[in-house]
Tab-separated table of C-alpha atoms and ligand atoms in Angstrom:
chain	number	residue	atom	x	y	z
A	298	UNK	CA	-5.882	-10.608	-19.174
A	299	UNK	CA	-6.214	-6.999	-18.765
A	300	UNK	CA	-4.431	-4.082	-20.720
A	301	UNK	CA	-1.029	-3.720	-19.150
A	302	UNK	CA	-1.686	0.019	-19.799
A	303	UNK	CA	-4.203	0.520	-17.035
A	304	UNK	CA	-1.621	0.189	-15.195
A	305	UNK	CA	-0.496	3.861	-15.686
A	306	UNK	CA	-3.154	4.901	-14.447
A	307	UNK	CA	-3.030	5.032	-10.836
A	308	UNK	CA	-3.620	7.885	-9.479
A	309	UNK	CA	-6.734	9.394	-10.305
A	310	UNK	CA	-7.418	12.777	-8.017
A	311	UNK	CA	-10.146	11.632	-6.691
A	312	UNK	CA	-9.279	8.974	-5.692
A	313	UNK	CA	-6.123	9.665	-3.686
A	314	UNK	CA	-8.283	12.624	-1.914
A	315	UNK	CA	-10.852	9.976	-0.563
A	316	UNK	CA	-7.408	8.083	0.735
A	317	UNK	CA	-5.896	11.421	2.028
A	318	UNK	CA	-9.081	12.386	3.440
A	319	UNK	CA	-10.237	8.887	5.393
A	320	UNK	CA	-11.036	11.213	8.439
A	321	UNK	CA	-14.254	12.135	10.052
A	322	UNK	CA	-15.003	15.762	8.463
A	323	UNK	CA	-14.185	18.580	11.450
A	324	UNK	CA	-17.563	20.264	10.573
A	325	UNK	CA	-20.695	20.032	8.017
A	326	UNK	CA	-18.489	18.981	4.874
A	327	UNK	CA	-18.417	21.180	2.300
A	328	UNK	CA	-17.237	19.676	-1.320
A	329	UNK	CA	-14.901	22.258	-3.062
A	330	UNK	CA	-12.932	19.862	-4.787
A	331	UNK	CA	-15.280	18.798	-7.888
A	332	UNK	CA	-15.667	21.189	-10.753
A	333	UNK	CA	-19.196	20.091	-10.333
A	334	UNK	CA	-21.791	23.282	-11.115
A	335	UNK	CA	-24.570	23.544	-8.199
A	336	UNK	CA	-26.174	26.515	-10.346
A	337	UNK	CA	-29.888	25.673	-12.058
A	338	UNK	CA	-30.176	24.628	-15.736
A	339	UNK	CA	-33.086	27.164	-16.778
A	340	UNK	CA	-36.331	25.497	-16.323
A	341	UNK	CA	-37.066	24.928	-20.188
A	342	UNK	CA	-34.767	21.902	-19.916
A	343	UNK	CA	-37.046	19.648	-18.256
A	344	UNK	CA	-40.106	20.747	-20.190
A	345	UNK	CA	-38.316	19.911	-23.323
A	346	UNK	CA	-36.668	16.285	-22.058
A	347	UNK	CA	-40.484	15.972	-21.055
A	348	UNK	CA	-41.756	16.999	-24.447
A	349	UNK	CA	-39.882	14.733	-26.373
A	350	UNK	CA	-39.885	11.756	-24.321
A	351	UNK	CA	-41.471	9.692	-27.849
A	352	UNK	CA	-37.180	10.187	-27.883
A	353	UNK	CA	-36.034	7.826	-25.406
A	354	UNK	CA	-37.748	4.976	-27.705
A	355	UNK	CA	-35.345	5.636	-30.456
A	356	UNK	CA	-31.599	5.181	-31.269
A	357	UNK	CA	-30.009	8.421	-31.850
A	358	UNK	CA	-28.122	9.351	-34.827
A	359	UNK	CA	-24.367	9.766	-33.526
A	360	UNK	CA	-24.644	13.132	-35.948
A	361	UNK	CA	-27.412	14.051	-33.866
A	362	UNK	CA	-29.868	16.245	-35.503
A	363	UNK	CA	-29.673	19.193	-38.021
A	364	UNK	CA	-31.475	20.976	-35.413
A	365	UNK	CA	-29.174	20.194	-33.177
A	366	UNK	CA	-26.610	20.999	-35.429
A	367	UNK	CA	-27.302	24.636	-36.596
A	368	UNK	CA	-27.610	25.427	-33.102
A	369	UNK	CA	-24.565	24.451	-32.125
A	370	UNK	CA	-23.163	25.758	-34.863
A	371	UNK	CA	-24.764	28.735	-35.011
A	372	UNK	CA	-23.768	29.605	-30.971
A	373	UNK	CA	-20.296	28.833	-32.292
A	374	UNK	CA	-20.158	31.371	-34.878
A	375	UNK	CA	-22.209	33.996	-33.156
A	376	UNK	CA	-19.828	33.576	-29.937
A	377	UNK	CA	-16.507	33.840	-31.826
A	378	UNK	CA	-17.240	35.332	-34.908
A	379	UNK	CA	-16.516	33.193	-37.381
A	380	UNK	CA	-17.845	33.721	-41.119
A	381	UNK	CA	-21.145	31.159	-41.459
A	382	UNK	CA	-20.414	30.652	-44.985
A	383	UNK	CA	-16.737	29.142	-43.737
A	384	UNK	CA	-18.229	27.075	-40.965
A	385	UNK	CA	-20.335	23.771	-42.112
A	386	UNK	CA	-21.805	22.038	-39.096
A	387	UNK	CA	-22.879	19.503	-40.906
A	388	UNK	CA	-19.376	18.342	-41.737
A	389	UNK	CA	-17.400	20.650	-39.218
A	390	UNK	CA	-19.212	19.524	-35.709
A	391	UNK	CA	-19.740	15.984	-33.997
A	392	UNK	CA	-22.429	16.201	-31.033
A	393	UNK	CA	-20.466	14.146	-27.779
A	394	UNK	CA	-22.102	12.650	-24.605
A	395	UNK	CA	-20.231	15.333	-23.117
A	396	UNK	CA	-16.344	16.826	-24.126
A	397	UNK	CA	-15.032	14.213	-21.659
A	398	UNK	CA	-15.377	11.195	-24.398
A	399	UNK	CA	-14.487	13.731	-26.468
A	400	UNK	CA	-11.313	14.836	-25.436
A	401	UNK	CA	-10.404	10.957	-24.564
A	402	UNK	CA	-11.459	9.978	-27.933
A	403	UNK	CA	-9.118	12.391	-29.951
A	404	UNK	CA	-6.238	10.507	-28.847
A	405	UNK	CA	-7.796	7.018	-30.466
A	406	UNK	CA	-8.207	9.281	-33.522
A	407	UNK	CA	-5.032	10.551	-34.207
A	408	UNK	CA	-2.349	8.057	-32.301
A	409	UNK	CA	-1.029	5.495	-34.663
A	410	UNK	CA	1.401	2.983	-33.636
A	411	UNK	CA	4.803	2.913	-33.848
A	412	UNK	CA	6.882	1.268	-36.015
A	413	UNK	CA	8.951	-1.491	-34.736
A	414	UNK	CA	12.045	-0.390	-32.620
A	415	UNK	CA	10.689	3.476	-33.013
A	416	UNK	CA	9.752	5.784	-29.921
A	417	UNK	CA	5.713	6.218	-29.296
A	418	UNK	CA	4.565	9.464	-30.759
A	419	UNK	CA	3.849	11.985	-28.403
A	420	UNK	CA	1.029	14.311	-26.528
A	421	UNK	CA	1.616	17.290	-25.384
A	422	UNK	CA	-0.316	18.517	-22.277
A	423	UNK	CA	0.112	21.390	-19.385
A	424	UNK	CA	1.088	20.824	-16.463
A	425	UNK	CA	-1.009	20.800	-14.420
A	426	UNK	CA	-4.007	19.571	-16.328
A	427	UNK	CA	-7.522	18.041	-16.173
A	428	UNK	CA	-6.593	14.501	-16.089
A	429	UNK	CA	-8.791	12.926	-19.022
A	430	UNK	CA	-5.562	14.135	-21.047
A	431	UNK	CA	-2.873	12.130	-19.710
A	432	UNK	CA	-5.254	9.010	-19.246
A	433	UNK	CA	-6.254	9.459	-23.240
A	434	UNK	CA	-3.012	9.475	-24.222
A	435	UNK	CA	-1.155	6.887	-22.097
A	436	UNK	CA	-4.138	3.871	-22.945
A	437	UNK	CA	-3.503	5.005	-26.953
A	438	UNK	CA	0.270	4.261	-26.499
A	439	UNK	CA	1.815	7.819	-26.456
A	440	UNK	CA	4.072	9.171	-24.562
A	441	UNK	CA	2.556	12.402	-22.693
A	442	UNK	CA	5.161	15.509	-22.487
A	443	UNK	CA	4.008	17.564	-19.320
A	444	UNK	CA	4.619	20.750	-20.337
A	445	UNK	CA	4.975	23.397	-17.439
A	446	UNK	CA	1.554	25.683	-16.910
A	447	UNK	CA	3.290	27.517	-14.000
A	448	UNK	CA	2.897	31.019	-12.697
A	449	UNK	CA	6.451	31.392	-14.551
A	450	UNK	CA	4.741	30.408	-17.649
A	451	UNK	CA	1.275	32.579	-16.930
A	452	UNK	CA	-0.248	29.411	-16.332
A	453	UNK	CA	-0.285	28.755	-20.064
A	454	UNK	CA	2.143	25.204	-21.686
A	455	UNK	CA	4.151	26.910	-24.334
A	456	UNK	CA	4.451	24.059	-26.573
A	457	UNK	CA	7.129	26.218	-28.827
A	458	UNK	CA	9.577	26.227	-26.293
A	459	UNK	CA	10.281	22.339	-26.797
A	460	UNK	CA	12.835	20.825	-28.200
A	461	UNK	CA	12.726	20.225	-32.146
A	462	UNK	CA	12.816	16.647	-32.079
A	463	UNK	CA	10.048	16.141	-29.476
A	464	UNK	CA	7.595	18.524	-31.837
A	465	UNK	CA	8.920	16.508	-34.375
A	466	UNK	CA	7.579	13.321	-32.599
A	467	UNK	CA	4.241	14.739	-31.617
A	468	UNK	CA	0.868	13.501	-33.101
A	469	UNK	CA	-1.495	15.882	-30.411
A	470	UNK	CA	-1.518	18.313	-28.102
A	471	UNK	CA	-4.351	19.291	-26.066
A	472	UNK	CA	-4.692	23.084	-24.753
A	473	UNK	CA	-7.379	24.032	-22.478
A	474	UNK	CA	-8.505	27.612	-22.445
A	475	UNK	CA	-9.948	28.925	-19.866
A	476	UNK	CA	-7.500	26.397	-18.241
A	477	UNK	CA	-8.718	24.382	-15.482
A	478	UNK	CA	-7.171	24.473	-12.400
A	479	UNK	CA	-5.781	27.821	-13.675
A	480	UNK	CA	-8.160	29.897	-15.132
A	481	UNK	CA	-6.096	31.620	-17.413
A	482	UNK	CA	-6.878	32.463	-21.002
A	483	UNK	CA	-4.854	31.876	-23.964
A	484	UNK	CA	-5.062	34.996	-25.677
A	485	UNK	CA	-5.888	35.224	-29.916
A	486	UNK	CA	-1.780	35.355	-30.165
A	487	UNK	CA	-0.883	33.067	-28.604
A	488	UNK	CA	-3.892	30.504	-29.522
A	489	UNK	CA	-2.376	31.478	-33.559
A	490	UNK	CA	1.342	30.478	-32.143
A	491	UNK	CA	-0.045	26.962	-31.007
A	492	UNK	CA	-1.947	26.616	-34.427
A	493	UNK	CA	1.220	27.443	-36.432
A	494	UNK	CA	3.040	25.234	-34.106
A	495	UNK	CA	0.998	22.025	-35.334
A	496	UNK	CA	1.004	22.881	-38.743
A	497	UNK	CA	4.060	22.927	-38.835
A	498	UNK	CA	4.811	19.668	-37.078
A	499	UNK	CA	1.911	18.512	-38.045
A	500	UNK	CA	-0.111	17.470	-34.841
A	501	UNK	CA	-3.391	18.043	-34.096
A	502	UNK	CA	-4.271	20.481	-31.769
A	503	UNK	CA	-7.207	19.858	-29.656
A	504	UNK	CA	-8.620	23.215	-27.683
A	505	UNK	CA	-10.046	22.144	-24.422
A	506	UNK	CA	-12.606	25.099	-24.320
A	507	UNK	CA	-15.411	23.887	-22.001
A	508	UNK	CA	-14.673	27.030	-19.761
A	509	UNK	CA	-14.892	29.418	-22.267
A	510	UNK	CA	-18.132	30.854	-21.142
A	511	UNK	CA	-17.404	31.427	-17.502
A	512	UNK	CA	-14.791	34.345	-17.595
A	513	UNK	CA	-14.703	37.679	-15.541
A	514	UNK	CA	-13.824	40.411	-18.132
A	515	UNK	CA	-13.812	39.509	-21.733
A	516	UNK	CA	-15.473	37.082	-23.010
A	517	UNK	CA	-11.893	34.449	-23.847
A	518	UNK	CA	-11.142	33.967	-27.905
A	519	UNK	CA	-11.212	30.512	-29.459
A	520	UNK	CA	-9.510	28.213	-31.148
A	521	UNK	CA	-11.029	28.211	-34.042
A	522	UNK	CA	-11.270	31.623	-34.116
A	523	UNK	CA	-8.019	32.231	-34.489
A	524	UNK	CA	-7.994	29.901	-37.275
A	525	UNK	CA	-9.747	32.471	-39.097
A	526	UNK	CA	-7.719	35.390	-37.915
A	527	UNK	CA	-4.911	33.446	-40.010
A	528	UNK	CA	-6.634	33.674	-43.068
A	529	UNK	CA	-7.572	30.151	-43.269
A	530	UNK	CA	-9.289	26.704	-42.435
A	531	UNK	CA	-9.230	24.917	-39.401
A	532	UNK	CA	-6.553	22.912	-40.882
A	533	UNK	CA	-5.437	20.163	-37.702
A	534	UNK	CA	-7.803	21.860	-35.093
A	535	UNK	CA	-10.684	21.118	-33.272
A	536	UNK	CA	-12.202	23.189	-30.359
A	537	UNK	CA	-14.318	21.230	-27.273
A	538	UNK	CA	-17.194	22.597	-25.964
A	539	UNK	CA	-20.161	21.475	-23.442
A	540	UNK	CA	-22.897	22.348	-21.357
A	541	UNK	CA	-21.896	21.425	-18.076
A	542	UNK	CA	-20.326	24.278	-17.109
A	543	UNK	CA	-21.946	27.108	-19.558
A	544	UNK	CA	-25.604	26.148	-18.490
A	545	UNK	CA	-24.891	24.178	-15.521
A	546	UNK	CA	-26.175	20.803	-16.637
A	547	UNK	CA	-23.755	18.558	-16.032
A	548	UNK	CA	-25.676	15.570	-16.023
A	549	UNK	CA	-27.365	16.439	-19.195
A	550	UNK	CA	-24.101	14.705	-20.780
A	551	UNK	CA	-24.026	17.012	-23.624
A	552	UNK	CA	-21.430	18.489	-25.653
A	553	UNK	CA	-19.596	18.784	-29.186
A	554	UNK	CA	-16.876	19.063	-31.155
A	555	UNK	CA	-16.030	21.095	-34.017
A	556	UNK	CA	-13.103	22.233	-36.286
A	557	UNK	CA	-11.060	20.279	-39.266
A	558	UNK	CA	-13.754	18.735	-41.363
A	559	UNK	CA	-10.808	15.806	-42.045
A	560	UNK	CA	-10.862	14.918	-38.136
A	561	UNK	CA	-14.652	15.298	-37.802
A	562	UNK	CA	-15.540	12.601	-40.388
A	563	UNK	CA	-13.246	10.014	-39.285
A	564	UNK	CA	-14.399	10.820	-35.665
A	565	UNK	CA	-17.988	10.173	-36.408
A	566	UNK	CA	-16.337	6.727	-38.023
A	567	UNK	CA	-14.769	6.159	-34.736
A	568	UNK	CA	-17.634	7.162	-32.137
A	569	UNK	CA	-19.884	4.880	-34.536
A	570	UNK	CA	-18.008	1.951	-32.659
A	571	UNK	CA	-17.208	3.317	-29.035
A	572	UNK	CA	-18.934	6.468	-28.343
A	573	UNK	CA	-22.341	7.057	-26.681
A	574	UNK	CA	-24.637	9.037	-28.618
A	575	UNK	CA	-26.824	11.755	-27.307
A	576	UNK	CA	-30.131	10.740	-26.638
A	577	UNK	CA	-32.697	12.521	-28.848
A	578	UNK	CA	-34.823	14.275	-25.705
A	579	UNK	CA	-31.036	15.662	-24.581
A	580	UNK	CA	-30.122	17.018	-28.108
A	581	UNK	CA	-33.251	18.891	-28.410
A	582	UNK	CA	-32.908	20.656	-24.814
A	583	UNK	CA	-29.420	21.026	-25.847
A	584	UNK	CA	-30.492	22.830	-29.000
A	585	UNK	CA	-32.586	25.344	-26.939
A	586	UNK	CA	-29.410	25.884	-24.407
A	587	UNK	CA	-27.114	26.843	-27.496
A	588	UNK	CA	-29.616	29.115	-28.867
A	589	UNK	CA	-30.566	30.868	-25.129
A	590	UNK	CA	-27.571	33.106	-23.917
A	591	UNK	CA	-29.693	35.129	-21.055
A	592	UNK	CA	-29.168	31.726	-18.511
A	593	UNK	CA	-25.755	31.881	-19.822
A	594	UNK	CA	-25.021	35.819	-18.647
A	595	UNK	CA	-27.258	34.680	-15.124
A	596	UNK	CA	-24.732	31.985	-14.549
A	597	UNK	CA	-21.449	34.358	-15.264
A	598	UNK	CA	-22.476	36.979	-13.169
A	599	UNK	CA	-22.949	34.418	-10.220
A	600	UNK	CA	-19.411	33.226	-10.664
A	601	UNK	CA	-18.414	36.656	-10.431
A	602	UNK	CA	-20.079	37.749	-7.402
A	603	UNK	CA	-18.365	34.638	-6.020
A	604	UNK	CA	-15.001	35.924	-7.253
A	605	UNK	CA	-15.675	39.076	-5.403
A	606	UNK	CA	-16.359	37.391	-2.170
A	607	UNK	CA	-12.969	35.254	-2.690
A	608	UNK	CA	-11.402	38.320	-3.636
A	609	UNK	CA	-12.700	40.193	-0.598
A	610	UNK	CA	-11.501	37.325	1.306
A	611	UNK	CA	-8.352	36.364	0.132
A	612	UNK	CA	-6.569	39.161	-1.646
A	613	UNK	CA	-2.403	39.556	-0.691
A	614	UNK	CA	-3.109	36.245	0.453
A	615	UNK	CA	-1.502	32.748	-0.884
A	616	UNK	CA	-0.961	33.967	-3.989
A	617	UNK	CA	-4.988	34.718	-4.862
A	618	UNK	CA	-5.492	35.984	-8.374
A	619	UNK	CA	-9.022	36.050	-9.788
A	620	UNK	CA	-8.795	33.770	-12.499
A	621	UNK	CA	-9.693	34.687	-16.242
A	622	UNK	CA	-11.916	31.989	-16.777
A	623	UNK	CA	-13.542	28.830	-14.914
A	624	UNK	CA	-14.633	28.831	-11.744
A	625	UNK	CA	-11.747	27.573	-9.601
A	626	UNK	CA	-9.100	29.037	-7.352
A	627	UNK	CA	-5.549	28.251	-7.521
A	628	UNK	CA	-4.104	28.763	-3.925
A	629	UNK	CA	-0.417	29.245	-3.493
A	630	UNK	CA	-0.577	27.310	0.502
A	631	UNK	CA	2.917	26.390	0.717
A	632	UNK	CA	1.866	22.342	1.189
A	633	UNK	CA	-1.622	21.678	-0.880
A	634	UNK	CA	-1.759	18.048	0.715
A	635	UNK	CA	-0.920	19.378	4.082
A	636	UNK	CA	-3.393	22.348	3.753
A	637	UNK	CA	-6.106	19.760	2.409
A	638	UNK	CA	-5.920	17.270	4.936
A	639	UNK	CA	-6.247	20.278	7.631
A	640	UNK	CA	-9.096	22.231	5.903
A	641	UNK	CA	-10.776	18.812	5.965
A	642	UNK	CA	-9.745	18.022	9.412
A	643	UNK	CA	-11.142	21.212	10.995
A	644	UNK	CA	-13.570	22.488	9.250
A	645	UNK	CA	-15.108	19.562	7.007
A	646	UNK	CA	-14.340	21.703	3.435
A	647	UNK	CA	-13.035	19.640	0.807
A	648	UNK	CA	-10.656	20.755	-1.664
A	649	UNK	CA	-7.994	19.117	-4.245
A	650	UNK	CA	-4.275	18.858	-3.356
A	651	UNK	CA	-2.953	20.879	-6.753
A	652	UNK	CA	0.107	18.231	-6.809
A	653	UNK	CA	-2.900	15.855	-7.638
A	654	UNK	CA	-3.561	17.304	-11.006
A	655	UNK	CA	0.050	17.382	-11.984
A	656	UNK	CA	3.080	15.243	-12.320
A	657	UNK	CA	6.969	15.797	-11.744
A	658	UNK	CA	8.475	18.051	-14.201
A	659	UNK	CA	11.960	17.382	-15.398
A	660	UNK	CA	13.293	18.933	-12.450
A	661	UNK	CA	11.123	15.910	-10.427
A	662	UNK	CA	9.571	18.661	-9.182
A	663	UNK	CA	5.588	18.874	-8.757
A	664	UNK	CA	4.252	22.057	-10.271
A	665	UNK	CA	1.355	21.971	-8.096
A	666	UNK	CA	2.617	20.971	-4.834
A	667	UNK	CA	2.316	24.090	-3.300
A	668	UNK	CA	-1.312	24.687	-4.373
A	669	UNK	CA	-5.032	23.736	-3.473
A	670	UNK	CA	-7.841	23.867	-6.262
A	671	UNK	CA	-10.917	25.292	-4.869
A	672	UNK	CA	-14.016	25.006	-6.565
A	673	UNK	CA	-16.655	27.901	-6.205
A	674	UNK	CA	-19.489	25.810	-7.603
A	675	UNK	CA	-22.255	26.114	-4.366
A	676	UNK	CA	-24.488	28.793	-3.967
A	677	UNK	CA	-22.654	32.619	-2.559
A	678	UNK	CA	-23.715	32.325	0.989
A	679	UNK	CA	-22.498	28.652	1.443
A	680	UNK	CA	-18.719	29.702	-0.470
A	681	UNK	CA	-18.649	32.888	1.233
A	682	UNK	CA	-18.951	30.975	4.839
A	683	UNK	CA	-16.462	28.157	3.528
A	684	UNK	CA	-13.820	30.447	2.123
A	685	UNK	CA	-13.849	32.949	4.982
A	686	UNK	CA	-13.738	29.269	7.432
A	687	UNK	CA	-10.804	27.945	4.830
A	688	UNK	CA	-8.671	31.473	5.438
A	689	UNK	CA	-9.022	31.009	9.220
A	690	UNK	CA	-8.130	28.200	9.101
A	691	UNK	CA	-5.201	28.296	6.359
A	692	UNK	CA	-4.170	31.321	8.319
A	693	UNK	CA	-3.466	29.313	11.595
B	1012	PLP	C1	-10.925	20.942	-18.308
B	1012	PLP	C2	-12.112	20.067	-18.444
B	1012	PLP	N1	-12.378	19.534	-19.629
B	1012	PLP	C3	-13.437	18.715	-19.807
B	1012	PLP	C4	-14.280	18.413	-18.772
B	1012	PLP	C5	-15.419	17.462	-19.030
B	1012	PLP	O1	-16.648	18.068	-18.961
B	1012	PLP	P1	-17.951	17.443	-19.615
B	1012	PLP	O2	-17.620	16.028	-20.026
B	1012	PLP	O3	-18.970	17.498	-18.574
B	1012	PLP	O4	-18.254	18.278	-20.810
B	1012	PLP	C6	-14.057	18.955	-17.513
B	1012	PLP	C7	-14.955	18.612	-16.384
B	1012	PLP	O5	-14.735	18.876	-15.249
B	1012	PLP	C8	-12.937	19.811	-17.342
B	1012	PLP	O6	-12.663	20.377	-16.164
């Protein structure tokens, strides 16, 4: 009756927390393991959802608007300077109910079946990785190729050091920059070595970038960017990006994507059957978001000051780096499960065994085991407490 290829999926994160962590929190819990931003979406938001409310009474086009549309296009070329003359939103940039049905969607987009008697094609993702990846391309009938994002690697997949025939078999690979757990940045170089990679394979390459605005020095390059730094289109590319984490609105639900006018047509053929379009209200507060970068530089500069604490905290200490991008720490504890179930136990904080967000490499080895993803999404004085509580405790 049901899709025999649910059964892959298992083992969602949070779900095997909640059975790891059946225990009565040892203090007030604290939840550090969802990427979910506490900041404020600036206070225009609601005055615009309330504005347009004649909205809600309407079915949106899945294009969304040509307001909506220039503004996210215009942020896009603005932020990573790309020529406007070279960059169409109308035909380059798809508005998404978030990057999550996004990024899942891709994979219904570009998978094709098999031929009788011939091997799946195949999806290339890090390892670890944010999990909509794996689930995207197992339910589309690929096979996924975990690709080590270790510290040995500089927390980066490189996809060229595969074998020939499995880049031969590959239809997608997904990339996410700043990477989540991670937080490290694919650099302009190495984004152009992933881009000449699928072109000449000839997969698509779909940039995970819905970090890209929450970074501690420079501001990260992009995908699409880099297109243009190679002299030409965006040729089997297309770049995610959202507002959850940039202005903090997570449940606004909004996002796009953008890149190779031949996947962004067919994609607004495909979302026109499965995808949720963005209410009308949403894209017009999202149009305002795109154009406003001051709550944008508010929001960085409150992830940094958390950095600082963690640094303050946890320098020469289980491996603490302050990540390039994102907002998460990636703790080297020896035993994430064990150090999760204790952090829990004692002092009620909440935070994701890293072996969760990865799977055995070839060497059946778990490239997270030894780590625990923090997430520095609550207010300064609440992580400060928790992380100097979690060091004490880690410590012990
Ligand atoms: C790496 C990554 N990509 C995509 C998403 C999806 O974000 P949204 O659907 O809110 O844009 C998340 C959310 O946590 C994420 O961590």
């Amino acid at each position: 009756m049901l899709n025999p290829r649910l059964d892959l999926l298992t083992d969602y994160p949070f779900q095997r927390l909640a059975a790891l962590l059946q225990a009565p929190p040892g203090g007030e819990p604290l939840v550090m393991s969802i990427g979910e931003p506490q900041h404020r979406p600036p206070s225009f938001v609601p005055e615009i959802l309330a504005a347009n409310a004649a909205g809600w009474g309407k079915y949106p086009p899945m294009a969304g608007t040509p307001d909506f549309r220039q503004a996210a296009g215009g942020w896009l070329c603005r932020r990573f300077g790309l020529a406007e003359a070279a960059f169409d939103p109308d035909t380059q940039l798809l508005p998404l109910a978030g990057t999550r049905e996004g990024l899942y969607q891709i994979a219904q987009l570009v998978i094709a079946q098999a031929a009788p008697g011939a091997p799946p094609p195949v999806v290339l993702l890090p390892n670890p990785f944010y999990q909509v990846y794996a689930g995207a391309a197992l339910l589309a009938g690929a096979e996924p190729v975990f690709v080590p994002a270790t510290a040995e690697t500089g927390f980066l997949p490189d996809f060229s050091a595969l074998p020939e025939p499995v880049l031969n078999r590959a239809a997608l690979a997904y990339l996410c920059t700043p990477a989540n757990p991670q937080g490290a940045v694919a650099g302009l170089a190495r984004l152009q070595e992933a881009i000449r990679l699928a072109r000449r394979h000839d997969f698509v390459l779909a940039v995970d970038e819905c970090y890209s605005e929450i970074y501690d020095g420079e501001a990260p390059a992009g995908a699409l960017e880099a297109c243009q730094s190679l002299g030409g289109g965006f040729d089997r590319v297309v770049v995610f990006h959202s507002l959850s984490k940039r202005s903090s609105a997570p449940g606004l639900r909004s996002g796009f994507v953008a890149g190779d006018a031949a996947l962004i047509a067919p994609f607004a053929r495909l979302r026109a059957y499965g995808g949720a379009a963005v209410p009308m209200p949403i894209l017009a507060a999202s149009a305002a978001l795109w154009r406003d970068e001051d709550h944008v530089a508010v929001n960085r500069a409150e992830y940094r000051r958390k950095i600082d604490a963690a640094e303050r905290i946890f320098a020469g200490r289980f491996g603490f780096y302050r990540p390039e991008g994102g907002f998460f720490l990636w703790l080297d504890v020896g035993d994430g499960e064990t150090a999760a179930r204790r952090l829990w136990d004692r002092a009620g904080i909440r935070v994701l065994p890293g072996a969760y967000l990865a799977r055995p490499g070839a060497d059946g080895v778990n490239p997270g085991r030894r780590y625990i993803r923090v997430a520095l999404v609550h207010d300064l004085p609440s992580v400060e407490t928790a992380l100097t509580r979690m060091a004490e405790v880690l410590e012990a």
